[in-house]
mmCIF file of C-alpha atoms in Angstrom:
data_model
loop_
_atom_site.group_PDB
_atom_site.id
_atom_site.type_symbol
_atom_site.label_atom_id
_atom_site.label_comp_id
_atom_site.label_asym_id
_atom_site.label_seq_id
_atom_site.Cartn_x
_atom_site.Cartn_y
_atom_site.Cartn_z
ATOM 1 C CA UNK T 1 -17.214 -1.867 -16.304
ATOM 2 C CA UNK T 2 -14.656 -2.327 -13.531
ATOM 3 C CA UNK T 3 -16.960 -0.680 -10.935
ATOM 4 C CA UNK T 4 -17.804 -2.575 -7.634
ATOM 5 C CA UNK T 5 -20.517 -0.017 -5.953
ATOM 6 C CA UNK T 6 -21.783 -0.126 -2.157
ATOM 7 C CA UNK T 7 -24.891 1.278 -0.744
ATOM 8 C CA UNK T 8 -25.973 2.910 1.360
ATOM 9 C CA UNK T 9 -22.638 5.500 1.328
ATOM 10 C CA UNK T 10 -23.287 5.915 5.406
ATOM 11 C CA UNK T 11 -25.132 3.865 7.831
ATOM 12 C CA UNK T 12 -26.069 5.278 11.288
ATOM 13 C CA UNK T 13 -27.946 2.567 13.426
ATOM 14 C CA UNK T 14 -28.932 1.763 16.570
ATOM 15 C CA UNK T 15 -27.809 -1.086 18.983
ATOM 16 C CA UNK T 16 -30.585 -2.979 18.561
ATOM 17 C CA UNK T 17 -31.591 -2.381 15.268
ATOM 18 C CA UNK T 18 -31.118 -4.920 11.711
ATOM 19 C CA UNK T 19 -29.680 -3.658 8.536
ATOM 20 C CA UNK T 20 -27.867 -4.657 5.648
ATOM 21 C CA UNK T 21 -25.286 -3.478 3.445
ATOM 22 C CA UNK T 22 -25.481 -4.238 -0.166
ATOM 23 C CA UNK T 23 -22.348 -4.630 -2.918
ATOM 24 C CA UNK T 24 -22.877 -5.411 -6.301
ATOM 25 C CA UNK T 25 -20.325 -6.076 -9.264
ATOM 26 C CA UNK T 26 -20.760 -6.673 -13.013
ATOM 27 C CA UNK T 27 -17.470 -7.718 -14.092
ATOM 28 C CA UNK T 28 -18.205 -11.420 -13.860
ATOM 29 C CA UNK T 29 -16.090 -11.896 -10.886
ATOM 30 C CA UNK T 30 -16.612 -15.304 -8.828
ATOM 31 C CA UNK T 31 -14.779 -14.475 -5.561
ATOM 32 C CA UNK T 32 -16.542 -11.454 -3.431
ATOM 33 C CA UNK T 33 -14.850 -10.019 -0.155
ATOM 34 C CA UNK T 34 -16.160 -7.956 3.277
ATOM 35 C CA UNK T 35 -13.244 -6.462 4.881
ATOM 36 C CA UNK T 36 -13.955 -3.766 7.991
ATOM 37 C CA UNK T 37 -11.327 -0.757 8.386
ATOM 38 C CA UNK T 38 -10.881 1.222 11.320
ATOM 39 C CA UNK T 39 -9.704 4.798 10.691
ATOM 40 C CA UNK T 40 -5.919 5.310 9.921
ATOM 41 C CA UNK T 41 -5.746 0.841 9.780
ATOM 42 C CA UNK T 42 -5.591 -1.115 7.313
ATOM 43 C CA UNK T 43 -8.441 -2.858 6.118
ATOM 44 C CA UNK T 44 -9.352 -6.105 7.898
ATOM 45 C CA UNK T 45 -10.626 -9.544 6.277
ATOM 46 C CA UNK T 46 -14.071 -10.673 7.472
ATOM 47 C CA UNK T 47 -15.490 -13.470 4.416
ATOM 48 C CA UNK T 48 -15.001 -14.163 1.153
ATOM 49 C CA UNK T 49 -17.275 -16.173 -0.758
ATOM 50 C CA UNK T 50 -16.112 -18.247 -3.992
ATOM 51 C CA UNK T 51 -18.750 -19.119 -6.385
ATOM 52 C CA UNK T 52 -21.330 -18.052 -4.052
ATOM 53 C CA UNK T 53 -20.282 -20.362 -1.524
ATOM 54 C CA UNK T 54 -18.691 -19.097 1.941
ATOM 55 C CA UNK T 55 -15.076 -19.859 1.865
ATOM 56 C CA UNK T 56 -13.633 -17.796 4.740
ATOM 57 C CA UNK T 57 -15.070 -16.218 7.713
ATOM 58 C CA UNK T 58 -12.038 -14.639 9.891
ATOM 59 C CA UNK T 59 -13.854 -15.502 13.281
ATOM 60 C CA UNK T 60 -16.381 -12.884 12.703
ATOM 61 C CA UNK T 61 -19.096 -12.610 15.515
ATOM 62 C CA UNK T 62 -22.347 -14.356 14.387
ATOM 63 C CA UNK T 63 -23.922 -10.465 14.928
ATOM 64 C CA UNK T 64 -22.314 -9.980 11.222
ATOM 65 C CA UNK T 65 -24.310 -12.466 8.597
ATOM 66 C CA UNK T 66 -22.806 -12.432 5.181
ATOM 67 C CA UNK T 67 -25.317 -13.584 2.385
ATOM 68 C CA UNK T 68 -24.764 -14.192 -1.580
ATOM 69 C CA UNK T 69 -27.096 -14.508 -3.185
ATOM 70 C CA UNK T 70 -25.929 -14.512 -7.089
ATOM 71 C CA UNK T 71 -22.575 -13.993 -8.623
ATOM 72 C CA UNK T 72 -23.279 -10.168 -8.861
ATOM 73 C CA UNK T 73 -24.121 -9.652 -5.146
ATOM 74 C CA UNK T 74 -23.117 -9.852 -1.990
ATOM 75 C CA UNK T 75 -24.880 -8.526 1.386
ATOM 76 C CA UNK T 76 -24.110 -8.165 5.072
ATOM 77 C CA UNK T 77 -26.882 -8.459 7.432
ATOM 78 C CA UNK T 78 -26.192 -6.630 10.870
ATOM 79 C CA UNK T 79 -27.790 -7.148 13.694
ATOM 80 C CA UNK T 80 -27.499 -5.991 17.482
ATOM 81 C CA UNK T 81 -24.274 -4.161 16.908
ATOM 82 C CA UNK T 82 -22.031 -2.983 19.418
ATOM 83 C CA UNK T 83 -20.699 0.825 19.407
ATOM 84 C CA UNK T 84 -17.266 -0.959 18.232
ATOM 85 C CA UNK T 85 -18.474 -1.964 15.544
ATOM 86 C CA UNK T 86 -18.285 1.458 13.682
ATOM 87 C CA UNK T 87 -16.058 1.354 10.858
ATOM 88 C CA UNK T 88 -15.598 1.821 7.143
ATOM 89 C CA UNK T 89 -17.043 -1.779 5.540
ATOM 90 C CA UNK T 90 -15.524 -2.638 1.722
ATOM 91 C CA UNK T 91 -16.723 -4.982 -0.816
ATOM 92 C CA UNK T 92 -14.219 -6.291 -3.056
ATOM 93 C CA UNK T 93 -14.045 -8.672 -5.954
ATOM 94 C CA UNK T 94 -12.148 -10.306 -7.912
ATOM 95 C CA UNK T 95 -12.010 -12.713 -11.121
ATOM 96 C CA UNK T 96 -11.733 -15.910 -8.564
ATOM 97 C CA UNK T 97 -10.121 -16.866 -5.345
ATOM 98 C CA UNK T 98 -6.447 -17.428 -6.619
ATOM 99 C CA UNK T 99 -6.578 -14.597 -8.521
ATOM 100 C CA UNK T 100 -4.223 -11.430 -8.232
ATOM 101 C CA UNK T 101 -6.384 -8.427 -8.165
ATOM 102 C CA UNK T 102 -8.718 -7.213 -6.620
ATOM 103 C CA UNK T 103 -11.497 -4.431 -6.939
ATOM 104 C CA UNK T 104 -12.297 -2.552 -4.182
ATOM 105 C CA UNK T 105 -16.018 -0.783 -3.786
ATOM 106 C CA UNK T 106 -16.209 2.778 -2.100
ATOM 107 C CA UNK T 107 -17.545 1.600 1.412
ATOM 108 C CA UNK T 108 -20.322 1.859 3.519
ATOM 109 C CA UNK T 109 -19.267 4.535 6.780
ATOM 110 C CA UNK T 110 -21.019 2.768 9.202
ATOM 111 C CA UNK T 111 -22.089 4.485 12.967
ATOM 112 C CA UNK T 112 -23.627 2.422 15.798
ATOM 113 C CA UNK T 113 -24.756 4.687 18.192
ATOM 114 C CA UNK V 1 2.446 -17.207 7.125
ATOM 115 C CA UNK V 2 3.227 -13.528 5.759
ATOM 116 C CA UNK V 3 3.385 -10.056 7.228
ATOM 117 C CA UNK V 4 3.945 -6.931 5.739
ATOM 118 C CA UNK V 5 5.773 -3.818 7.542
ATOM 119 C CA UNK V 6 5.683 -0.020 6.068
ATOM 120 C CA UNK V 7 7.998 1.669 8.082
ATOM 121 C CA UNK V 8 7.048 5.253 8.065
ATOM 122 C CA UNK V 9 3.632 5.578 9.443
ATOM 123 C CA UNK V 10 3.854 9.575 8.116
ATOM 124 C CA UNK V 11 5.643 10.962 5.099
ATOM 125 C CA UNK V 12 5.398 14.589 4.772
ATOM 126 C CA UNK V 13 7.189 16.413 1.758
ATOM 127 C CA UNK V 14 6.736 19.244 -0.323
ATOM 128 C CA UNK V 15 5.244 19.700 -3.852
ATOM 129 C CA UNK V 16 7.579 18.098 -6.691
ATOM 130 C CA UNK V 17 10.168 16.902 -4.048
ATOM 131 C CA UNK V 18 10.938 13.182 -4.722
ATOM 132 C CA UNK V 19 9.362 10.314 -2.019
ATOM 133 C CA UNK V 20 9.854 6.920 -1.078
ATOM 134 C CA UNK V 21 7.285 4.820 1.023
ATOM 135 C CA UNK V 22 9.125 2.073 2.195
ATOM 136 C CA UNK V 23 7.376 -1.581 2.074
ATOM 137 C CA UNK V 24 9.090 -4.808 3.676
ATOM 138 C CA UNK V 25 7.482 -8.608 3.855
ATOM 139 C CA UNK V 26 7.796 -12.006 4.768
ATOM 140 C CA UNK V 27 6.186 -15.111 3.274
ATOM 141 C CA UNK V 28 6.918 -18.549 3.420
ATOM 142 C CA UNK V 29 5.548 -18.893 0.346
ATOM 143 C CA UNK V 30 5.438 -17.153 -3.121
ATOM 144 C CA UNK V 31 4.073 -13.934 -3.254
ATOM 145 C CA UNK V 32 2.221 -11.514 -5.441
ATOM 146 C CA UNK V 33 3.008 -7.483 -4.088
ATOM 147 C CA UNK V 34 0.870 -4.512 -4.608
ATOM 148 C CA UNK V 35 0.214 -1.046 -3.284
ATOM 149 C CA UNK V 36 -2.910 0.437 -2.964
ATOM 150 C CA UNK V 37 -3.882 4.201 -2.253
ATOM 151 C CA UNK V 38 -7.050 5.439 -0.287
ATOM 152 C CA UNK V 39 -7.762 8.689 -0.595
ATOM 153 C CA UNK V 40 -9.848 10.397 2.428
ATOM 154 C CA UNK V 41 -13.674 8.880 2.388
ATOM 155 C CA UNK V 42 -13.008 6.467 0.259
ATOM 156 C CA UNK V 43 -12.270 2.947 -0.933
ATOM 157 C CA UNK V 44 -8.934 1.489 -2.292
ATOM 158 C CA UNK V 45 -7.768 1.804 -5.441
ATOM 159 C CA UNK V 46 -4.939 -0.375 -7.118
ATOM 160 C CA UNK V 47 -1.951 1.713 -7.773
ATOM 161 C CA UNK V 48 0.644 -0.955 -8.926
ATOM 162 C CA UNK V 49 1.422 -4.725 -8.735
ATOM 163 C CA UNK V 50 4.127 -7.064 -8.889
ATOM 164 C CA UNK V 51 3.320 -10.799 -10.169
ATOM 165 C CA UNK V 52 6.089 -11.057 -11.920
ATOM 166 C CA UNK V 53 8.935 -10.765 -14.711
ATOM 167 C CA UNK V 54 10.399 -7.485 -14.375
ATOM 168 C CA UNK V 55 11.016 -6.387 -11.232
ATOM 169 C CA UNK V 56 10.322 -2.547 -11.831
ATOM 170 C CA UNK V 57 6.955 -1.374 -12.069
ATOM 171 C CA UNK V 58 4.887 1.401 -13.136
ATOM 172 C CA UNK V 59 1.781 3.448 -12.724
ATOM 173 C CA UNK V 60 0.512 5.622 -15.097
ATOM 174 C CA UNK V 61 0.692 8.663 -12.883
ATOM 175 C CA UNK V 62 4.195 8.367 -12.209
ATOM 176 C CA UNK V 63 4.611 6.213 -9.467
ATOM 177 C CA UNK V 64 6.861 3.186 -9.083
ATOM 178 C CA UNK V 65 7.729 0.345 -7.392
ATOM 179 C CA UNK V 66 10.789 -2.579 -7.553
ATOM 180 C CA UNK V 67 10.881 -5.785 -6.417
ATOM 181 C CA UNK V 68 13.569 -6.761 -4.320
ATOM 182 C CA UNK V 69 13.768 -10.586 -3.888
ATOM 183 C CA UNK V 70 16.604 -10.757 -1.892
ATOM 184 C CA UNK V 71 15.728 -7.595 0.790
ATOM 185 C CA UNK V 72 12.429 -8.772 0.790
ATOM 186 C CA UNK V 73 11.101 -5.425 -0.415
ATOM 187 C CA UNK V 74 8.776 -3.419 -2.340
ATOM 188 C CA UNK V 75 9.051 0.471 -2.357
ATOM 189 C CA UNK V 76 7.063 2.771 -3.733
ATOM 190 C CA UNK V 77 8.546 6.128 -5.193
ATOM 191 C CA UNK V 78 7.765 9.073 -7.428
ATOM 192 C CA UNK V 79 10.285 11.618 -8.699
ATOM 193 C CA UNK V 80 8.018 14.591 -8.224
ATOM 194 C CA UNK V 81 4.819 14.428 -5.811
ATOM 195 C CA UNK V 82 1.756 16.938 -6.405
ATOM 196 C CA UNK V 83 -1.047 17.978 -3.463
ATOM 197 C CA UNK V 84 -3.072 15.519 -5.185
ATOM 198 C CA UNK V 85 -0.718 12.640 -3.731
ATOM 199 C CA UNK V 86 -1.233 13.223 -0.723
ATOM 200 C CA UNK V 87 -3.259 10.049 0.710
ATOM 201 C CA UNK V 88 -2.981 6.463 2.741
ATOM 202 C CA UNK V 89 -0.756 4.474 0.795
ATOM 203 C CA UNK V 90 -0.929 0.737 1.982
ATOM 204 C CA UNK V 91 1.397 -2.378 0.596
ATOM 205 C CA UNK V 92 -0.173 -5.951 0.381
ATOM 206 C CA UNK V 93 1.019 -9.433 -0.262
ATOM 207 C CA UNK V 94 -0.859 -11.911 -1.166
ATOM 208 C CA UNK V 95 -0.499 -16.121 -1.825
ATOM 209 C CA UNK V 96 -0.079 -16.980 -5.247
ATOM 210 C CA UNK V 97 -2.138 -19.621 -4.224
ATOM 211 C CA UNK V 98 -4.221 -17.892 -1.438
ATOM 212 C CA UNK V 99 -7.106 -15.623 -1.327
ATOM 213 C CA UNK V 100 -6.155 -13.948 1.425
ATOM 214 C CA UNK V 101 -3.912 -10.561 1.306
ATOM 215 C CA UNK V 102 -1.919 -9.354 3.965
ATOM 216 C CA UNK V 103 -2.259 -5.686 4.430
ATOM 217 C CA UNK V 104 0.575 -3.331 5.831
ATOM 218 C CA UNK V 105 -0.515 -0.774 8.514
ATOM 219 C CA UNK V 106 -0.629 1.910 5.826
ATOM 220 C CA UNK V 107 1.708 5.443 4.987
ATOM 221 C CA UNK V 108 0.105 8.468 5.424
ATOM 222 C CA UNK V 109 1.899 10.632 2.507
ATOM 223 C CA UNK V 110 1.080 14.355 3.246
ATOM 224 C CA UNK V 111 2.399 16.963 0.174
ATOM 225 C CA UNK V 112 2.640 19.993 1.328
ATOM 226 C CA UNK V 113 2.970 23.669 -0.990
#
């Protein structure tokens, strides 16, 4: 299995609503990865977690909460969004921190209205 | 520090012509190269990677790409493009010792009939 798979597929939330976004991998993978992508750019880095520890968080407003809670799993919890916010979110993964490749998941199209 | 540069942001050709997507980076450190395609709605999907020995490398649809050390390079070409092709391509570097990748600001490849 060399699936990573995202849910939900699209998000449409309000300003001052709280959601999360869910990614989930079974390939035994230690290092997990948000990135956000605007349309036609290239996908931005927001954390990656190692071992289920937070290793990097790109200066990511504290409106975005990452969360890991086992080596299969990784959520973002979003809360009190701005309209800017709206973007394509991907999970990745990949065998550890230092390593090569990485899996990407389908995304979550998310809409703040 | 690295960067990546793709320097055509739009590549339109016609079915079974020949294309090049050009890919240029710079690292102060050693690098691993790959290319990634996302096709519309969706996530990224490995298409090749360079880590290293030899410097040519393939995909199993037909694509390629070669490692130039001293240009600093990466290309990405196929001999004979189909509709299906037509996608974001986007070239990445990454640390060999990092866990962060660098991203270029993507090729849209457009195949026309």
């Amino acid at each position: 299995d060399t699936e990573v798979t995202q849910t939900p597929k699209h998000l449409v939330m309000g300003m001052t609503n709280k959601k999360s976004l869910k990614c989930e991998q079974h390939m035994g993978h230690r290092a997990m990865y948000w990135y956000k992508q605007k349309a036609k750019k290239p996908p931005e880095l927001m954390f990656v977690y190692s071992y289920e520890k937070l290793s990097i968080n790109e200066s990511v407003p504290s409106r975005f909460s990452p969360e890991c809670p086992n080596s299969s799993l990784l959520n973002l919890h979003l809360h009190a969004l701005q309209p800017e916010d709206s973007a394509l979110y991907l999970c990745a993964s990949s065998q550890a921190l230092v390593t090569y490749e990485q899996y990407f998941g389908p995304g979550t199209r998310l809409t703040v209205t | 520090a690295q960067s990546v540069t793709q320097l055509d942001s739009q590549v339109p050709v016609f079915e079974e012509a020949p294309v090049e997507l050009r890919c240029n980076y710079s690292s102060s450190v050693s690098v691993y190269l790959f290319w990634y395609v996302q096709y519309p709605n969706q996530g990224l999907q490995l298409l090749l990677k360079y880590l290293s020995g030899s410097t040519l490398v393939k995909s199993i649809n037909g694509f390629e790409a070669e490692f130039n050390k001293s240009q600093t390079s990466f290309h990405l070409r196929k001999p004979s493009v189909h509709i299906s092709d037509t996608a974001e391509y986007f070239c990445a570097v990454r640390g060999t010792n990092a866990g962060k990748s660098t991203f270029g600001d993507g090729t849209t490849l457009t195949v026309k009939p």
